[in-house]
Amino acid sequence: MREGTGMLIAFASSDGLTIDSHFASAPSFEMYKFTKEPQGIIHTSLSSEDMAESDDKVDVRIKMLKECAIVYCTQIGGPAAARLVQSGIHPLKVLEGTLIIDELNRLNKLLLSKKLPPWLKKKVEDVGDIEPQKEDLK
C-alpha cells in the first residue's frame, strides 16, 4: 500500500451489500477507502470481468487487491491467507451474510477508539492519513 493514500478495504461480495463469498471464488470485491478527505470513504467495485481467467485464482485476486490493507471474506484457505499476509494484506473471516456497512462501522469505531490490535496499528501507521468518521456510515 502506498503511503499517504488512505486505507483501502475489500469485501468479497456477490451482491455489493453483504460479505458472502469465499476469497478464491468471490465473483466481485467491494472496495472502500478510509481517508482524511471530506468524503471519508470512497466506494468502488471490482468484478469478475476485472479478473482475467487464470489457473491461479488466488494470484489474480492478490494482484487485483494489492493496494488493500484488509480483505473480508467468508472463507479462505490457509495457503491463500499466508499469501495475502506476505503481500501485506490482512484477511478477515466473517459469517456469510454479514453486512458490509456493519463491518465498516465496526472498523470505524475501532479506529476511533485508538485501541487497535497490533496488526491494525501497523496498517494505520503505514498509511498515516486516515481519519475515522465521527458518525456511523450509512
mmCIF file of C-alpha atoms in Angstrom:
data_model
loop_
_atom_site.group_PDB
_atom_site.id
_atom_site.type_symbol
_atom_site.label_atom_id
_atom_site.label_comp_id
_atom_site.label_asym_id
_atom_site.label_seq_id
_atom_site.Cartn_x
_atom_site.Cartn_y
_atom_site.Cartn_z
ATOM 1 C CA MET A 1 0.000 0.000 0.000
ATOM 2 C CA ARG A 2 1.323 3.397 -0.893
ATOM 3 C CA GLU A 3 1.857 5.810 1.954
ATOM 4 C CA GLY A 4 -0.459 8.799 2.107
ATOM 5 C CA THR A 5 -3.305 7.352 0.069
ATOM 6 C CA GLY A 6 -5.760 6.209 2.732
ATOM 7 C CA MET A 7 -6.568 2.687 3.827
ATOM 8 C CA LEU A 8 -8.295 0.518 1.240
ATOM 9 C CA ILE A 9 -10.589 -2.271 2.495
ATOM 10 C CA ALA A 10 -12.046 -5.030 0.278
ATOM 11 C CA PHE A 11 -15.114 -7.213 0.837
ATOM 12 C CA ALA A 12 -15.790 -10.468 -1.047
ATOM 13 C CA SER A 13 -19.385 -9.963 -2.162
ATOM 14 C CA SER A 14 -21.751 -11.117 -4.880
ATOM 15 C CA ASP A 15 -24.441 -8.514 -4.168
ATOM 16 C CA GLY A 16 -22.499 -5.423 -3.081
ATOM 17 C CA LEU A 17 -24.249 -5.349 0.298
ATOM 18 C CA THR A 18 -23.132 -8.445 2.171
ATOM 19 C CA ILE A 19 -19.930 -10.394 2.644
ATOM 20 C CA ASP A 20 -20.983 -13.711 1.157
ATOM 21 C CA SER A 21 -18.077 -15.227 -0.741
ATOM 22 C CA HIS A 22 -15.021 -17.438 -0.324
ATOM 23 C CA PHE A 23 -11.882 -15.465 -1.161
ATOM 24 C CA ALA A 24 -10.752 -17.667 -4.073
ATOM 25 C CA SER A 25 -14.184 -17.881 -5.690
ATOM 26 C CA ALA A 26 -15.580 -14.405 -4.993
ATOM 27 C CA PRO A 27 -17.350 -13.054 -8.081
ATOM 28 C CA SER A 28 -16.555 -9.475 -7.053
ATOM 29 C CA PHE A 29 -14.963 -7.351 -4.353
ATOM 30 C CA GLU A 30 -16.477 -4.162 -2.992
ATOM 31 C CA MET A 31 -13.737 -1.728 -2.020
ATOM 32 C CA TYR A 32 -13.896 1.225 0.357
ATOM 33 C CA LYS A 33 -11.180 3.699 1.270
ATOM 34 C CA PHE A 34 -10.791 5.459 4.607
ATOM 35 C CA THR A 35 -9.142 8.853 4.007
ATOM 36 C CA LYS A 36 -8.815 12.273 5.626
ATOM 37 C CA GLU A 37 -10.793 13.849 2.809
ATOM 38 C CA PRO A 38 -14.344 15.110 3.423
ATOM 39 C CA GLN A 39 -15.856 12.172 1.505
ATOM 40 C CA GLY A 40 -14.261 9.806 4.033
ATOM 41 C CA ILE A 41 -14.975 6.574 2.249
ATOM 42 C CA ILE A 42 -14.641 6.040 -1.465
ATOM 43 C CA HIS A 43 -16.565 3.127 -2.943
ATOM 44 C CA THR A 44 -15.553 1.156 -5.999
ATOM 45 C CA SER A 45 -16.396 -2.317 -7.217
ATOM 46 C CA LEU A 46 -14.193 -4.849 -8.971
ATOM 47 C CA SER A 47 -15.912 -7.714 -10.729
ATOM 48 C CA SER A 48 -15.106 -10.992 -12.428
ATOM 49 C CA GLU A 49 -14.591 -9.103 -15.693
ATOM 50 C CA ASP A 50 -11.650 -7.414 -13.977
ATOM 51 C CA MET A 51 -10.283 -10.817 -13.036
ATOM 52 C CA ALA A 52 -8.805 -12.435 -16.133
ATOM 53 C CA GLU A 53 -9.196 -16.198 -16.310
ATOM 54 C CA SER A 54 -6.173 -17.814 -14.733
ATOM 55 C CA ASP A 55 -5.135 -21.167 -13.373
ATOM 56 C CA ASP A 56 -4.208 -19.416 -10.135
ATOM 57 C CA LYS A 57 -7.352 -17.667 -8.895
ATOM 58 C CA VAL A 58 -5.633 -16.639 -5.674
ATOM 59 C CA ASP A 59 -2.770 -14.922 -7.504
ATOM 60 C CA VAL A 60 -5.196 -12.995 -9.730
ATOM 61 C CA ARG A 61 -7.105 -11.749 -6.689
ATOM 62 C CA ILE A 62 -3.970 -10.814 -4.749
ATOM 63 C CA LYS A 63 -2.704 -8.759 -7.696
ATOM 64 C CA MET A 64 -6.104 -7.115 -8.047
ATOM 65 C CA LEU A 65 -6.239 -6.263 -4.320
ATOM 66 C CA LYS A 66 -2.571 -5.293 -3.927
ATOM 67 C CA GLU A 67 -3.405 -1.795 -2.625
ATOM 68 C CA CYS A 68 -5.731 -3.134 0.097
ATOM 69 C CA ALA A 69 -4.866 -3.281 3.780
ATOM 70 C CA ILE A 70 -7.680 -5.689 4.716
ATOM 71 C CA VAL A 71 -9.879 -8.122 2.820
ATOM 72 C CA TYR A 72 -13.048 -9.554 4.374
ATOM 73 C CA CYS A 73 -14.427 -12.900 3.192
ATOM 74 C CA THR A 74 -16.488 -15.815 4.491
ATOM 75 C CA GLN A 75 -13.753 -18.405 3.985
ATOM 76 C CA ILE A 76 -10.139 -18.574 2.893
ATOM 77 C CA GLY A 77 -7.681 -21.435 2.720
ATOM 78 C CA GLY A 78 -4.524 -21.399 4.827
ATOM 79 C CA PRO A 79 -2.098 -21.097 1.887
ATOM 80 C CA ALA A 80 -4.163 -18.277 0.345
ATOM 81 C CA ALA A 81 -4.272 -16.442 3.686
ATOM 82 C CA ALA A 82 -0.497 -16.794 4.015
ATOM 83 C CA ARG A 83 -0.003 -15.394 0.508
ATOM 84 C CA LEU A 84 -2.243 -12.427 1.346
ATOM 85 C CA VAL A 85 -0.273 -11.693 4.514
ATOM 86 C CA GLN A 86 3.016 -11.963 2.586
ATOM 87 C CA SER A 87 1.575 -9.369 0.194
ATOM 88 C CA GLY A 88 0.778 -7.010 3.076
ATOM 89 C CA ILE A 89 -2.973 -7.703 3.080
ATOM 90 C CA HIS A 90 -4.690 -8.856 6.277
ATOM 91 C CA PRO A 91 -7.504 -11.400 5.681
ATOM 92 C CA LEU A 92 -10.528 -11.396 7.991
ATOM 93 C CA LYS A 93 -13.197 -14.097 8.005
ATOM 94 C CA VAL A 94 -16.772 -13.197 8.915
ATOM 95 C CA LEU A 95 -20.093 -15.028 8.855
ATOM 96 C CA GLU A 96 -21.803 -15.316 5.490
ATOM 97 C CA GLY A 97 -24.409 -12.581 5.087
ATOM 98 C CA THR A 98 -22.614 -10.057 7.292
ATOM 99 C CA LEU A 99 -23.482 -6.569 6.054
ATOM 100 C CA ILE A 100 -20.560 -4.633 4.596
ATOM 101 C CA ILE A 101 -21.806 -1.426 6.229
ATOM 102 C CA ASP A 102 -21.811 -3.144 9.647
ATOM 103 C CA GLU A 103 -18.173 -4.176 9.232
ATOM 104 C CA LEU A 104 -17.235 -0.684 8.028
ATOM 105 C CA ASN A 105 -18.885 0.800 11.115
ATOM 106 C CA ARG A 106 -17.199 -1.761 13.381
ATOM 107 C CA LEU A 107 -13.812 -0.889 11.856
ATOM 108 C CA ASN A 108 -14.560 2.838 12.087
ATOM 109 C CA LYS A 109 -15.432 2.525 15.803
ATOM 110 C CA LEU A 110 -12.253 0.541 16.399
ATOM 111 C CA LEU A 111 -10.215 3.262 14.682
ATOM 112 C CA LEU A 112 -11.957 5.931 16.788
ATOM 113 C CA SER A 113 -11.221 4.007 19.999
ATOM 114 C CA LYS A 114 -7.463 4.078 19.310
ATOM 115 C CA LYS A 115 -7.332 0.599 20.956
ATOM 116 C CA LEU A 116 -6.025 -1.151 17.877
ATOM 117 C CA PRO A 117 -4.722 -4.694 17.624
ATOM 118 C CA PRO A 118 -1.025 -4.679 16.647
ATOM 119 C CA TRP A 119 -1.645 -5.702 13.010
ATOM 120 C CA LEU A 120 -4.158 -2.855 12.508
ATOM 121 C CA LYS A 121 -1.970 -0.323 14.310
ATOM 122 C CA LYS A 122 0.803 -1.172 11.833
ATOM 123 C CA LYS A 123 -1.562 -0.703 8.864
ATOM 124 C CA VAL A 124 -2.699 2.688 10.179
ATOM 125 C CA GLU A 125 0.901 3.787 10.744
ATOM 126 C CA ASP A 126 1.800 2.692 7.200
ATOM 127 C CA VAL A 127 -0.873 4.877 5.579
ATOM 128 C CA GLY A 128 -0.726 7.710 8.070
ATOM 129 C CA ASP A 129 -3.571 9.801 6.673
ATOM 130 C CA ILE A 130 -6.831 8.190 7.708
ATOM 131 C CA GLU A 131 -9.351 9.780 9.975
ATOM 132 C CA PRO A 132 -12.303 7.797 11.327
ATOM 133 C CA GLN A 133 -15.754 9.218 10.712
ATOM 134 C CA LYS A 134 -17.436 10.736 13.779
ATOM 135 C CA GLU A 135 -20.821 9.201 12.933
ATOM 136 C CA ASP A 136 -21.928 5.786 11.719
ATOM 137 C CA LEU A 137 -21.615 5.319 7.997
ATOM 138 C CA LYS A 138 -24.814 4.925 6.016
#
